[in-house]
Amino acid sequence: MHIFSLEVSPLALVIILVIGSLTCASLIKFYCVVTTRRFREKVKMNGKTVIITGATGGIGKETARELATRGAKVILACRNVENGEKVKDEIVKLTKNENLLVKKLDLASQKSIREFSEDILRTEQRLDVLIHNAGTAEKKITKTEDGLELTMATNHFGPFLLTHLLIELLKRSAPSRIVVVASLVYQLSSLNLNNLNATTSWFPLWIYFPSKYANICFTLELARRLEGTGVTVNCLHPGFIESGIWRNVPAPLNWPLQLIVKSFFKSPEQGCQTSVFLACSEEVKNVTGKFFVECREHSLNRGATDQSKAKKLWELSEEFVKLEPTDPKI
């Protein structure tokens, strides 16, 4: 009796494993693509003015392109004006919509936020949509000129102040909308209201998670305060996006992470769909104070919907951004 055996060389085994891994990765990537819901309504935005923060890359850039395609006047609010002009030229060439502006805005600087807001109030007659898209995840603790931790300053405190300074223009332009790009990763953290401006951490990248938690609490409290004004406020999870934010993860963690990002994460074009949906869909014109994933309303955990927590976050944020007596109140 002969027993047949199949001998596989180490090199052949490596090749088989590589091909198998690539095949699995391709199938998962394909699944992500086909299950991503796209916003397909042919809504036009002619005559509408939109501000998008962080519009020089990632989903911010794609959101700007989508809304420019629909005819909106799009203001690209960005830290790097030179990059902003390049993105503007690219979008104008693609969409034939020349009604795009680039304006300097550093959400980590309260001075910059105030200068940007003064410029907008002086030059714009209306503001139909404000999209809080900009975000960062810093790999080391950095304090801003205002004494705030950089991730939380950019992701929460900056949008909080900017909203206050532009709220009267949004009200005068009603019906208008505020869209906040949050994330489902809020579920991996908690919001420590006793240490909202954390200036020490053994793993600074973790601060990104509570900053997204703050985005959601801010959205819900803002919606309650704006009830009846004609200004709606909603937040969203764009999906996990192949974007520059993941470059901040330190080695050696960034090596396997980059493989995961390239293999499984959405493209920025796919990731912007829910932002565009909330910015212009007739389906949500009267919807406010909700969280969306894949252009659909999504539930939140009990902590994120705690009104007392959101109210306390609001009060603390007012102190951190140093609201002045002459600033609009919400």
Tab-separated table of C-alpha atoms in Angstrom:
chain	number	residue	atom	x	y	z
A	1	MET	CA	0.000	0.000	0.000
A	2	HIS	CA	1.442	3.283	-1.113
A	3	ILE	CA	0.789	6.492	0.795
A	4	PHE	CA	0.957	9.545	-1.360
A	5	SER	CA	2.162	12.776	0.168
A	6	LEU	CA	2.356	16.252	-1.277
A	7	GLU	CA	5.514	18.039	-0.331
A	8	VAL	CA	5.414	21.841	-0.505
A	9	SER	CA	8.598	23.843	-0.477
A	10	PRO	CA	8.895	26.766	1.963
A	11	LEU	CA	8.941	29.213	-0.963
A	12	ALA	CA	5.788	27.718	-2.453
A	13	LEU	CA	4.088	27.881	0.945
A	14	VAL	CA	4.959	31.570	1.268
A	15	ILE	CA	3.594	32.230	-2.229
A	16	ILE	CA	0.361	30.391	-1.406
A	17	LEU	CA	-0.064	32.361	1.838
A	18	VAL	CA	0.593	35.679	0.085
A	19	ILE	CA	-1.868	34.900	-2.727
A	20	GLY	CA	-4.451	33.714	-0.199
A	21	SER	CA	-4.027	36.835	1.928
A	22	LEU	CA	-4.272	39.137	-1.073
A	23	THR	CA	-7.366	37.317	-2.285
A	24	CYS	CA	-9.043	37.627	1.102
A	25	ALA	CA	-8.097	41.297	1.318
A	26	SER	CA	-9.478	41.927	-2.175
A	27	LEU	CA	-12.754	40.194	-1.355
A	28	ILE	CA	-13.165	42.196	1.854
A	29	LYS	CA	-12.327	45.424	0.021
A	30	PHE	CA	-14.905	44.534	-2.649
A	31	TYR	CA	-17.478	43.879	0.067
A	32	CYS	CA	-16.759	47.299	1.608
A	33	VAL	CA	-17.234	48.955	-1.768
A	34	VAL	CA	-20.529	47.277	-2.660
A	35	THR	CA	-22.037	47.789	0.809
A	36	THR	CA	-21.186	51.498	0.967
A	37	ARG	CA	-24.361	53.479	0.480
A	38	ARG	CA	-24.011	56.336	-1.996
A	39	PHE	CA	-26.098	59.483	-1.972
A	40	ARG	CA	-27.667	59.469	-5.423
A	41	GLU	CA	-30.303	62.207	-5.181
A	42	LYS	CA	-29.894	64.825	-7.928
A	43	VAL	CA	-30.227	67.716	-5.483
A	44	LYS	CA	-28.893	71.047	-6.750
A	45	MET	CA	-27.219	73.558	-4.435
A	46	ASN	CA	-27.252	76.618	-6.688
A	47	GLY	CA	-27.474	79.801	-4.627
A	48	LYS	CA	-26.351	77.987	-1.466
A	49	THR	CA	-23.179	78.851	0.444
A	50	VAL	CA	-21.272	76.086	2.222
A	51	ILE	CA	-18.256	76.242	4.538
A	52	ILE	CA	-16.193	73.062	4.859
A	53	THR	CA	-13.359	72.897	7.372
A	54	GLY	CA	-10.365	70.718	6.582
A	55	ALA	CA	-11.162	70.710	2.870
A	56	THR	CA	-7.655	70.206	1.462
A	57	GLY	CA	-7.695	66.404	1.637
A	58	GLY	CA	-9.589	63.262	2.559
A	59	ILE	CA	-13.360	63.381	2.842
A	60	GLY	CA	-13.301	67.183	3.208
A	61	LYS	CA	-11.904	67.586	-0.284
A	62	GLU	CA	-14.358	65.057	-1.721
A	63	THR	CA	-17.275	66.722	0.077
A	64	ALA	CA	-16.239	70.046	-1.450
A	65	ARG	CA	-16.049	68.492	-4.900
A	66	GLU	CA	-19.472	66.854	-4.562
A	67	LEU	CA	-21.158	70.067	-3.409
A	68	ALA	CA	-19.385	72.162	-6.053
A	69	THR	CA	-20.668	69.700	-8.653
A	70	ARG	CA	-24.178	70.441	-7.388
A	71	GLY	CA	-23.657	74.175	-7.912
A	72	ALA	CA	-22.936	75.385	-4.359
A	73	LYS	CA	-20.641	78.249	-3.485
A	74	VAL	CA	-18.012	76.405	-1.463
A	75	ILE	CA	-15.651	78.060	1.011
A	76	LEU	CA	-12.624	75.888	1.707
A	77	ALA	CA	-11.569	76.695	5.274
A	78	CYS	CA	-8.052	75.361	5.775
A	79	ARG	CA	-4.780	75.869	7.632
A	80	ASN	CA	-2.608	75.732	4.517
A	81	VAL	CA	-3.862	78.294	2.021
A	82	GLU	CA	-1.365	77.231	-0.641
A	83	ASN	CA	-2.686	73.657	-0.559
A	84	GLY	CA	-6.195	75.039	-0.471
A	85	GLU	CA	-5.629	76.965	-3.706
A	86	LYS	CA	-4.352	73.805	-5.397
A	87	VAL	CA	-7.451	71.893	-4.308
A	88	LYS	CA	-9.663	74.767	-5.429
A	89	ASP	CA	-8.090	74.798	-8.904
A	90	GLU	CA	-8.496	71.029	-9.136
A	91	ILE	CA	-12.181	71.155	-8.171
A	92	VAL	CA	-12.901	74.077	-10.508
A	93	LYS	CA	-11.322	72.161	-13.383
A	94	LEU	CA	-13.372	69.045	-12.605
A	95	THR	CA	-16.727	70.699	-11.891
A	96	LYS	CA	-16.578	73.896	-14.013
A	97	ASN	CA	-17.898	75.678	-10.907
A	98	GLU	CA	-15.682	78.705	-10.307
A	99	ASN	CA	-17.597	79.819	-7.224
A	100	LEU	CA	-15.028	78.474	-4.754
A	101	LEU	CA	-13.075	80.443	-2.179
A	102	VAL	CA	-10.103	79.549	-0.002
A	103	LYS	CA	-9.890	81.126	3.438
A	104	LYS	CA	-7.362	80.676	6.212
A	105	LEU	CA	-8.635	78.843	9.283
A	106	ASP	CA	-6.663	77.079	12.004
A	107	LEU	CA	-9.157	75.472	14.372
A	108	ALA	CA	-6.428	75.072	17.001
A	109	SER	CA	-6.119	78.868	17.263
A	110	GLN	CA	-8.926	80.931	18.761
A	111	LYS	CA	-7.370	84.020	17.180
A	112	SER	CA	-7.546	82.391	13.746
A	113	ILE	CA	-11.151	81.294	14.319
A	114	ARG	CA	-12.169	84.827	15.254
A	115	GLU	CA	-10.368	86.346	12.250
A	116	PHE	CA	-11.975	83.817	9.915
A	117	SER	CA	-15.438	84.449	11.366
A	118	GLU	CA	-15.061	88.227	11.100
A	119	ASP	CA	-14.078	87.809	7.458
A	120	ILE	CA	-17.097	85.591	6.729
A	121	LEU	CA	-19.530	87.944	8.468
A	122	ARG	CA	-18.078	90.890	6.548
A	123	THR	CA	-18.082	89.279	3.108
A	124	GLU	CA	-20.908	86.707	3.029
A	125	GLN	CA	-24.602	87.483	2.912
A	126	ARG	CA	-25.696	83.979	3.782
A	127	LEU	CA	-24.471	80.635	5.098
A	128	ASP	CA	-26.625	77.627	4.291
A	129	VAL	CA	-24.402	74.779	5.471
A	130	LEU	CA	-21.513	74.652	7.941
A	131	ILE	CA	-19.634	71.352	7.803
A	132	HIS	CA	-17.296	70.648	10.723
A	133	ASN	CA	-15.071	68.180	8.917
A	134	ALA	CA	-11.504	68.974	10.045
A	135	GLY	CA	-9.964	66.593	12.533
A	136	THR	CA	-6.629	65.426	13.851
A	137	ALA	CA	-5.138	62.682	16.014
A	138	GLU	CA	-1.798	63.771	17.437
A	139	LYS	CA	0.850	61.247	18.476
A	140	LYS	CA	2.314	63.517	21.141
A	141	ILE	CA	0.876	66.005	23.596
A	142	THR	CA	1.056	69.523	22.196
A	143	LYS	CA	-0.427	72.617	23.765
A	144	THR	CA	-1.897	75.324	21.559
A	145	GLU	CA	-1.300	79.043	22.037
A	146	ASP	CA	-4.531	79.052	24.053
A	147	GLY	CA	-3.263	76.389	26.463
A	148	LEU	CA	-5.439	73.627	25.007
A	149	GLU	CA	-4.412	70.121	24.002
A	150	LEU	CA	-4.118	70.114	20.205
A	151	THR	CA	-6.393	67.186	19.312
A	152	MET	CA	-9.253	68.362	21.498
A	153	ALA	CA	-8.723	71.982	20.415
A	154	THR	CA	-8.999	71.067	16.729
A	155	ASN	CA	-11.739	68.468	16.967
A	156	HIS	CA	-14.048	69.983	19.590
A	157	PHE	CA	-13.167	73.375	21.050
A	158	GLY	CA	-12.502	74.945	17.643
A	159	PRO	CA	-15.824	73.859	16.099
A	160	PHE	CA	-17.607	74.896	19.292
A	161	LEU	CA	-16.257	78.458	19.049
A	162	LEU	CA	-16.709	78.686	15.283
A	163	THR	CA	-20.358	77.676	15.592
A	164	HIS	CA	-21.005	80.401	18.146
A	165	LEU	CA	-19.393	83.082	15.998
A	166	LEU	CA	-21.327	82.121	12.843
A	167	ILE	CA	-24.666	81.178	14.402
A	168	GLU	CA	-26.444	84.468	13.689
A	169	LEU	CA	-25.582	84.214	9.990
A	170	LEU	CA	-26.871	80.643	9.944
A	171	LYS	CA	-30.097	81.766	11.616
A	172	ARG	CA	-30.581	84.591	9.111
A	173	SER	CA	-30.058	82.089	6.295
A	174	ALA	CA	-32.544	79.536	7.659
A	175	PRO	CA	-33.450	76.894	6.759
A	176	SER	CA	-29.769	76.078	7.215
A	177	ARG	CA	-27.742	73.129	8.412
A	178	ILE	CA	-24.761	72.243	10.585
A	179	VAL	CA	-23.043	68.923	9.895
A	180	VAL	CA	-20.518	67.458	12.343
A	181	VAL	CA	-18.172	64.643	11.304
A	182	ALA	CA	-17.925	62.420	14.391
A	183	SER	CA	-17.114	58.697	14.570
A	184	LEU	CA	-18.344	55.386	15.927
A	185	VAL	CA	-15.027	55.102	17.779
A	186	TYR	CA	-16.641	57.229	20.500
A	187	GLN	CA	-17.897	53.879	21.837
A	188	LEU	CA	-14.339	52.910	22.763
A	189	SER	CA	-13.969	55.794	25.202
A	190	SER	CA	-15.693	57.906	27.789
A	191	LEU	CA	-15.876	61.662	28.241
A	192	ASN	CA	-14.014	62.693	31.371
A	193	LEU	CA	-15.539	66.067	32.211
A	194	ASN	CA	-13.105	66.418	35.110
A	195	ASN	CA	-10.190	66.381	32.675
A	196	LEU	CA	-11.634	67.681	29.416
A	197	ASN	CA	-8.390	69.385	28.430
A	198	ALA	CA	-6.013	66.477	29.046
A	199	THR	CA	-2.443	67.782	28.825
A	200	THR	CA	-0.825	64.494	29.905
A	201	SER	CA	-1.386	61.031	28.492
A	202	TRP	CA	0.637	57.818	28.158
A	203	PHE	CA	-0.949	57.363	24.701
A	204	PRO	CA	-1.859	60.775	23.201
A	205	LEU	CA	-3.536	59.265	20.124
A	206	TRP	CA	-6.274	58.029	22.454
A	207	ILE	CA	-7.517	61.606	22.929
A	208	TYR	CA	-9.027	61.372	19.435
A	209	PHE	CA	-11.657	58.984	20.798
A	210	PRO	CA	-13.142	61.251	23.517
A	211	SER	CA	-12.918	64.176	21.066
A	212	LYS	CA	-15.371	62.266	18.826
A	213	TYR	CA	-17.527	61.577	21.878
A	214	ALA	CA	-17.551	65.343	22.488
A	215	ASN	CA	-18.609	65.933	18.872
A	216	ILE	CA	-21.726	63.856	19.425
A	217	CYS	CA	-22.656	65.414	22.774
A	218	PHE	CA	-22.086	68.875	21.281
A	219	THR	CA	-24.336	68.063	18.314
A	220	LEU	CA	-27.212	66.879	20.469
A	221	GLU	CA	-27.015	69.826	22.881
A	222	LEU	CA	-26.688	72.301	20.001
A	223	ALA	CA	-29.771	70.808	18.329
A	224	ARG	CA	-31.771	71.239	21.545
A	225	ARG	CA	-30.680	74.863	21.886
A	226	LEU	CA	-31.472	75.674	18.239
A	227	GLU	CA	-34.911	74.085	18.231
A	228	GLY	CA	-37.356	76.317	16.387
A	229	THR	CA	-34.688	78.497	14.731
A	230	GLY	CA	-34.694	76.747	11.356
A	231	VAL	CA	-31.099	75.570	11.875
A	232	THR	CA	-30.718	71.796	11.996
A	233	VAL	CA	-27.697	69.969	13.432
A	234	ASN	CA	-26.697	66.372	12.780
A	235	CYS	CA	-23.525	64.312	13.129
A	236	LEU	CA	-22.201	61.273	11.347
A	237	HIS	CA	-19.736	58.433	11.156
A	238	PRO	CA	-18.132	58.521	7.686
A	239	GLY	CA	-16.738	55.008	7.942
A	240	PHE	CA	-13.083	54.175	8.363
A	241	ILE	CA	-11.339	56.151	5.661
A	242	GLU	CA	-8.022	55.781	3.900
A	243	SER	CA	-6.705	59.219	4.823
A	244	GLY	CA	-3.632	60.998	6.164
A	245	ILE	CA	-4.822	60.899	9.778
A	246	TRP	CA	-3.515	57.327	10.153
A	247	ARG	CA	0.058	58.429	9.396
A	248	ASN	CA	0.338	59.772	12.938
A	249	VAL	CA	0.292	56.284	14.425
A	250	PRO	CA	3.893	55.609	15.583
A	251	ALA	CA	6.070	52.722	14.397
A	252	PRO	CA	5.900	49.781	14.631
A	253	LEU	CA	2.079	49.976	14.992
A	254	ASN	CA	1.776	52.013	11.791
A	255	TRP	CA	3.164	49.217	9.586
A	256	PRO	CA	0.370	46.658	10.096
A	257	LEU	CA	-2.147	49.514	10.373
A	258	GLN	CA	-1.198	50.860	6.938
A	259	LEU	CA	-1.768	47.396	5.494
A	260	ILE	CA	-5.223	47.290	7.082
A	261	VAL	CA	-6.008	50.825	5.915
A	262	LYS	CA	-4.988	50.111	2.323
A	263	SER	CA	-6.812	46.772	2.273
A	264	PHE	CA	-10.075	47.417	4.060
A	265	PHE	CA	-10.828	51.105	4.553
A	266	LYS	CA	-13.072	53.274	2.381
A	267	SER	CA	-11.792	55.765	-0.132
A	268	PRO	CA	-12.436	59.456	0.683
A	269	GLU	CA	-15.003	59.548	-2.145
A	270	GLN	CA	-16.959	56.748	-0.489
A	271	GLY	CA	-16.494	58.294	2.942
A	272	CYS	CA	-17.959	61.691	2.047
A	273	GLN	CA	-21.369	60.345	1.051
A	274	THR	CA	-23.089	60.792	4.429
A	275	SER	CA	-21.686	64.329	4.794
A	276	VAL	CA	-23.142	65.238	1.388
A	277	PHE	CA	-26.420	63.529	2.285
A	278	LEU	CA	-26.795	65.595	5.473
A	279	ALA	CA	-25.752	68.783	3.672
A	280	CYS	CA	-28.374	68.709	0.958
A	281	SER	CA	-30.856	65.829	1.055
A	282	GLU	CA	-34.534	66.756	1.210
A	283	GLU	CA	-35.019	63.623	3.288
A	284	VAL	CA	-33.394	65.266	6.331
A	285	LYS	CA	-34.417	68.897	5.841
A	286	ASN	CA	-36.394	68.859	9.107
A	287	VAL	CA	-34.295	66.287	10.986
A	288	THR	CA	-32.072	67.494	13.816
A	289	GLY	CA	-30.092	66.083	16.716
A	290	LYS	CA	-29.433	62.693	15.092
A	291	PHE	CA	-26.451	60.476	14.328
A	292	PHE	CA	-26.048	58.931	10.866
A	293	VAL	CA	-24.059	56.055	9.372
A	294	GLU	CA	-24.193	55.159	5.640
A	295	CYS	CA	-26.824	57.862	5.036
A	296	ARG	CA	-29.133	56.281	7.610
A	297	GLU	CA	-30.007	57.256	11.159
A	298	HIS	CA	-28.068	55.195	13.703
A	299	SER	CA	-28.576	54.644	17.423
A	300	LEU	CA	-26.251	56.019	20.101
A	301	ASN	CA	-25.314	54.543	23.447
A	302	ARG	CA	-26.885	55.861	26.623
A	303	GLY	CA	-23.846	57.867	27.687
A	304	ALA	CA	-23.729	59.867	24.461
A	305	THR	CA	-27.384	60.863	24.813
A	306	ASP	CA	-27.056	61.916	28.475
A	307	GLN	CA	-28.402	65.490	28.484
A	308	SER	CA	-26.781	66.396	31.793
A	309	LYS	CA	-23.385	65.333	30.436
A	310	ALA	CA	-23.907	67.344	27.240
A	311	LYS	CA	-24.976	70.409	29.220
A	312	LYS	CA	-21.885	70.196	31.448
A	313	LEU	CA	-19.649	69.745	28.377
A	314	TRP	CA	-21.198	72.891	26.916
A	315	GLU	CA	-20.591	74.933	30.048
A	316	LEU	CA	-16.968	73.795	30.308
A	317	SER	CA	-16.387	74.454	26.615
A	318	GLU	CA	-17.647	78.022	27.019
A	319	GLU	CA	-14.903	78.558	29.583
A	320	PHE	CA	-12.157	76.915	27.519
A	321	VAL	CA	-12.892	78.973	24.385
A	322	LYS	CA	-13.203	82.160	26.455
A	323	LEU	CA	-16.491	83.379	25.047
A	324	GLU	CA	-16.687	87.152	25.256
A	325	PRO	CA	-19.744	89.156	26.411
A	326	THR	CA	-20.201	90.462	22.861
A	327	ASP	CA	-20.148	86.977	21.292
A	328	PRO	CA	-23.473	85.512	20.143
A	329	LYS	CA	-25.116	83.220	22.678
A	330	ILE	CA	-26.736	79.930	21.780
